[in-house]
PDB file of C-alpha atoms in Angstrom:
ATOM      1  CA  UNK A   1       8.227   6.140 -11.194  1.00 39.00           C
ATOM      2  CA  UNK A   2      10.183   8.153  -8.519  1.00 42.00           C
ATOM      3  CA  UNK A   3      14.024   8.242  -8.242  1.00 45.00           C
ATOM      4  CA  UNK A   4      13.609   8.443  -5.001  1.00 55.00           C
ATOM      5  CA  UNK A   5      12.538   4.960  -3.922  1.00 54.00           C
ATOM      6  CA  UNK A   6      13.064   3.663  -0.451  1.00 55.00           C
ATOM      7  CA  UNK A   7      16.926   1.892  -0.010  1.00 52.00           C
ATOM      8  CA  UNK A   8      14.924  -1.165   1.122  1.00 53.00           C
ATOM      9  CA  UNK A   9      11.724  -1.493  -0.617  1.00 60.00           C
ATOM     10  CA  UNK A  10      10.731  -5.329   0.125  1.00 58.00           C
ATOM     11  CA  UNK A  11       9.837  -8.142  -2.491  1.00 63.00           C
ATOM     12  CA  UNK A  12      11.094  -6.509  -5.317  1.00 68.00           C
ATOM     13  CA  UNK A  13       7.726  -7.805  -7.293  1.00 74.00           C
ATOM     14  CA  UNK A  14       6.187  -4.168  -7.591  1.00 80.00           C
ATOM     15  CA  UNK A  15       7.791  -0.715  -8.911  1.00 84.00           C
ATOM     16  CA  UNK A  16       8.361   1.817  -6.379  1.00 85.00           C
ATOM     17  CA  UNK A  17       5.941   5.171  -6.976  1.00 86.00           C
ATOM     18  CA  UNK A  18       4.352   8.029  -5.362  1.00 84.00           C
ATOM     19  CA  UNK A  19       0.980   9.009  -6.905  1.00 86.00           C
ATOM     20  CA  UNK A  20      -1.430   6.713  -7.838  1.00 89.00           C
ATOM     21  CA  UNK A  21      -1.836   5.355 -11.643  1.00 91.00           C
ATOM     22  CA  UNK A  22      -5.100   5.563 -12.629  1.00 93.00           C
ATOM     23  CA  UNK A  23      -6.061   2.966 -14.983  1.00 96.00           C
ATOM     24  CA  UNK A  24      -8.267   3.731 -17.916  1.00 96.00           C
ATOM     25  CA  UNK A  25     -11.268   2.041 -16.774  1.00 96.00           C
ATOM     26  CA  UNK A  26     -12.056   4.549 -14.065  1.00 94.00           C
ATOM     27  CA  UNK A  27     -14.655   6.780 -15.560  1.00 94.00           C
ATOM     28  CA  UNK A  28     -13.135  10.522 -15.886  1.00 92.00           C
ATOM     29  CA  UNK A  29     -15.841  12.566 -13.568  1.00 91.00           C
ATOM     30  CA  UNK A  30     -14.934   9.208 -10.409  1.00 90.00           C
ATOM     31  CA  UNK A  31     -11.305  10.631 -10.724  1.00 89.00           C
ATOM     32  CA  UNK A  32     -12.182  14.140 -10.908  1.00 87.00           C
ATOM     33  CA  UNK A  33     -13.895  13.568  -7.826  1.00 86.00           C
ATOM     34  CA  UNK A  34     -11.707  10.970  -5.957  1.00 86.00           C
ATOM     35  CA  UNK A  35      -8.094  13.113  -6.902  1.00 82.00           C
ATOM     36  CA  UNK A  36      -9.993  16.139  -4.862  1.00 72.00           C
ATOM     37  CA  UNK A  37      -7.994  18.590  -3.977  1.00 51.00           C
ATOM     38  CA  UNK A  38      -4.546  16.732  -3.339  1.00 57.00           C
ATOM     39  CA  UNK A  39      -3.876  18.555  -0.243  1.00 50.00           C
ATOM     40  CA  UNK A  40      -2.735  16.082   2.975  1.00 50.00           C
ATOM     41  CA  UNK A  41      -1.453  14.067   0.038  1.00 58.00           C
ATOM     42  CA  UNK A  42       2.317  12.598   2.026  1.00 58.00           C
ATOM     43  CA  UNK A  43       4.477  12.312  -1.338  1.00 59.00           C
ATOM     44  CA  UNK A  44       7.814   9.923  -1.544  1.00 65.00           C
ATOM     45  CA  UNK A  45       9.255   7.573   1.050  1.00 76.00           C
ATOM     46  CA  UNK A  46       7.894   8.464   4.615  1.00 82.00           C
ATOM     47  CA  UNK A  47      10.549   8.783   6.992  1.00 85.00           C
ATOM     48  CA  UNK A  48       8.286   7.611   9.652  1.00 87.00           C
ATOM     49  CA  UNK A  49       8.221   4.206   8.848  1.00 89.00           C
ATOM     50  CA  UNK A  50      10.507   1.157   7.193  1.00 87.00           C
ATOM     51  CA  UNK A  51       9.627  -1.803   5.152  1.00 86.00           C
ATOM     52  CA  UNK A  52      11.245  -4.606   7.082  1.00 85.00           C
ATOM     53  CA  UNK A  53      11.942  -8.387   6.676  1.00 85.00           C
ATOM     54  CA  UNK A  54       9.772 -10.480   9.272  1.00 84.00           C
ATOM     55  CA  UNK A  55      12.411 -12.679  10.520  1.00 86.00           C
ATOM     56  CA  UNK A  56      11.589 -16.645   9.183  1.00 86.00           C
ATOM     57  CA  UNK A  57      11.326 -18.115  12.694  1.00 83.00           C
ATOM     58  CA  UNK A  58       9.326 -15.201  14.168  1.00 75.00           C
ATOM     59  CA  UNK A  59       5.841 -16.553  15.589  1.00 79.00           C
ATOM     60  CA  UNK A  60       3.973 -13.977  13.557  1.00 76.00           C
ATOM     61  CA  UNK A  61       1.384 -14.250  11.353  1.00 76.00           C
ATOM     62  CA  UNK A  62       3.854 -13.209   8.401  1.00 77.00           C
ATOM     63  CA  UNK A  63       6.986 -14.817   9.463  1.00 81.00           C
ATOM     64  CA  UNK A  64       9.318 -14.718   6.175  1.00 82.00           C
ATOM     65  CA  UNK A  65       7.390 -11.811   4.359  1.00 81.00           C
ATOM     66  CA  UNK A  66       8.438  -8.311   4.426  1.00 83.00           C
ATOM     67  CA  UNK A  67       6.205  -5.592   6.701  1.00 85.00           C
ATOM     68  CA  UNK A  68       5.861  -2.018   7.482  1.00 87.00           C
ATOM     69  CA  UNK A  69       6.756  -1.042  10.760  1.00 87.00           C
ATOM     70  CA  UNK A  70       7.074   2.314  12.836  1.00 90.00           C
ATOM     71  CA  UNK A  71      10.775   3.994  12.325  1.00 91.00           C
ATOM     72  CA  UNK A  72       9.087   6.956  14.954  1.00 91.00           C
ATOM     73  CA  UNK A  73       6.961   7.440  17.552  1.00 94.00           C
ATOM     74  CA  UNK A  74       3.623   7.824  16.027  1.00 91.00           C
ATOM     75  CA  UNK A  75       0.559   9.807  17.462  1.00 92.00           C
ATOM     76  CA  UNK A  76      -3.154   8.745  17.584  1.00 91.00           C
ATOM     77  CA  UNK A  77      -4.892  10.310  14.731  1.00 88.00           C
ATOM     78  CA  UNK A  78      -1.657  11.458  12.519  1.00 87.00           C
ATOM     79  CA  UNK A  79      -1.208  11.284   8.945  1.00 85.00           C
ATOM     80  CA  UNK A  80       1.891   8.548   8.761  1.00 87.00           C
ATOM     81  CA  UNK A  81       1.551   7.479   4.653  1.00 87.00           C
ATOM     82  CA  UNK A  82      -0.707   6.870   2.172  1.00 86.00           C
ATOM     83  CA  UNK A  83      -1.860   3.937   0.251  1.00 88.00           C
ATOM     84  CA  UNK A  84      -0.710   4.085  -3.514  1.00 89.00           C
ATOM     85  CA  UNK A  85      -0.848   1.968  -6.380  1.00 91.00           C
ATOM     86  CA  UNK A  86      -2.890   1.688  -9.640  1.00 93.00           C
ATOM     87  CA  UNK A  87      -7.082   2.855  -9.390  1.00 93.00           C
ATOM     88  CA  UNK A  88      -8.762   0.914 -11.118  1.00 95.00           C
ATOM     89  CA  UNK A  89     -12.717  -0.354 -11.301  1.00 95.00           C
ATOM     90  CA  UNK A  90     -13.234  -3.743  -9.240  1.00 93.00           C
ATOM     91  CA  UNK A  91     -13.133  -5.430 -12.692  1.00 93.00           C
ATOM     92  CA  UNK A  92     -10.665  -4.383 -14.268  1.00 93.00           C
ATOM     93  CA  UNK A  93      -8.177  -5.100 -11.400  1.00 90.00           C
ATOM     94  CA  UNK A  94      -6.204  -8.550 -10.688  1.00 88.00           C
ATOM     95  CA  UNK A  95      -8.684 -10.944  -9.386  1.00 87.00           C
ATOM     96  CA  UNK A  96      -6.395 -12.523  -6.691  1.00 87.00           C
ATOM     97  CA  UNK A  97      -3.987  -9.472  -5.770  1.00 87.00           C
ATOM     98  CA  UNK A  98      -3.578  -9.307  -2.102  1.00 83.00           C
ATOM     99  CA  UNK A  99      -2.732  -5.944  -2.103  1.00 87.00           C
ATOM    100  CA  UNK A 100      -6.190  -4.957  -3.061  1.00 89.00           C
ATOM    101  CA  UNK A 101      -7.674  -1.530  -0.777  1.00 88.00           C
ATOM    102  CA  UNK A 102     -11.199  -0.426  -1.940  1.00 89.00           C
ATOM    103  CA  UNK A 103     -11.093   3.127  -2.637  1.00 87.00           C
ATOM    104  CA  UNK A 104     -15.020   3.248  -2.690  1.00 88.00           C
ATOM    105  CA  UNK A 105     -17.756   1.097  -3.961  1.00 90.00           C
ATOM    106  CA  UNK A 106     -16.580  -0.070  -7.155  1.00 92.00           C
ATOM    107  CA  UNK A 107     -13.383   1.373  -7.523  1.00 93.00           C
ATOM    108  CA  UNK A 108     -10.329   0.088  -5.630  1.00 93.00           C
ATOM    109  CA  UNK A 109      -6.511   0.686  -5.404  1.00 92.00           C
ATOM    110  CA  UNK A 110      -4.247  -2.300  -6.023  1.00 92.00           C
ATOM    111  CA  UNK A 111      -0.082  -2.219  -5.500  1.00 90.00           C
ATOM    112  CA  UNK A 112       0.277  -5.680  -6.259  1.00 88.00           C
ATOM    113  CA  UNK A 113       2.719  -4.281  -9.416  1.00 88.00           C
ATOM    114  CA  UNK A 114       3.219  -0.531  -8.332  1.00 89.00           C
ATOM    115  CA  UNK A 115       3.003   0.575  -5.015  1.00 89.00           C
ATOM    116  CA  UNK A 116       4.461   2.389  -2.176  1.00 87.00           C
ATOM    117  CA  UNK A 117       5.417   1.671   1.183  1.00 87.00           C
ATOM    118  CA  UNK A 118       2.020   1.261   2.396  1.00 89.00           C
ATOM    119  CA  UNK A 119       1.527  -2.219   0.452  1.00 88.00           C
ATOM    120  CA  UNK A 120       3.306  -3.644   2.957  1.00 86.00           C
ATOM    121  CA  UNK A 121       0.850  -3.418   5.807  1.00 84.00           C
ATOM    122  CA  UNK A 122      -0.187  -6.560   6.879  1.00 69.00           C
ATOM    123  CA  UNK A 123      -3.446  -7.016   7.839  1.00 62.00           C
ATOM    124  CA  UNK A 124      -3.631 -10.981   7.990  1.00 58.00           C
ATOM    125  CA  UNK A 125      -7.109 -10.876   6.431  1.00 53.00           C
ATOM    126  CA  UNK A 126      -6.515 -14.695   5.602  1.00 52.00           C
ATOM    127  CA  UNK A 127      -5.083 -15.647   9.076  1.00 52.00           C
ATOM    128  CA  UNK A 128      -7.034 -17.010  12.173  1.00 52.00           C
ATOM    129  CA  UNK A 129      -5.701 -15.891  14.972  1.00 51.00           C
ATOM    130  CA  UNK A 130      -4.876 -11.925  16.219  1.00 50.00           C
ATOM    131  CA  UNK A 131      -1.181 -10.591  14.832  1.00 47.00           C
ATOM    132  CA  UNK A 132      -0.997  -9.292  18.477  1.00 46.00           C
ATOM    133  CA  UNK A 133      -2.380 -12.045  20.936  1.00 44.00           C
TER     134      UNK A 133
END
């Protein structure tokens, strides 16, 4: 766990970290191969974005929930944060997380209980209608 976690870090439901925690059921060569390098790897809080509250009465998709939003201008194609939390196989992770990000066939990242600022992306996957009509 970092010290470092974000003043405002949303729900309170998962623990604030910066790396990912790989579960046991990953085989060893898959996280050989999937920890590479490391390089391009943004560690701690980002400073170029903040996990907000969505106000209750907003019309959005996720009125009432928390979301990451832009705290700087971004650019097309650059690096903002990564997505963190614990790597684990498809079944050995919670069946009905919604903070579920498939890292590649089989193996998948969930911050349902650890996470970083990233798990607050909202991608209405269970919603009808475009976030941005």
């Amino acid at each position: 766990m970092s010290g470092r976690q974000p003043k405002c870090f949303g729900d309170g439901k998962a623990v604030f970290i910066e790396r990912n925690v790989w579960d046991p059921s990953v085989p060893e060569d898959v996280k050989k191969r999937l920890q590479g390098s490391g390089k391009g790897i943004i560690q701690g809080p980002s400073n170029r974005v903040a996990v907000q509250p969505i106000p209750p009465d907003a019309k959005h998709p996720a009125a009432g929930q928390w979301g990451l939003v832009a705290a700087a201008n971004l650019f097309p194609g650059e690096h903002v944060i990564d997505y963190v939390g614990r790597v684990s196989t498809m079944d050995a992770a919670e069946p009905d997380s919604e903070y579920v990000a498939e890292l590649c066939p089989g193996i998948v990242i969930d911050a349902a209980r650890e996470g970083g600022q990233a798990r607050f992306i909202n991608d209405f996957h269970v919603r009808r209608y475009s976030p941005n009509p």
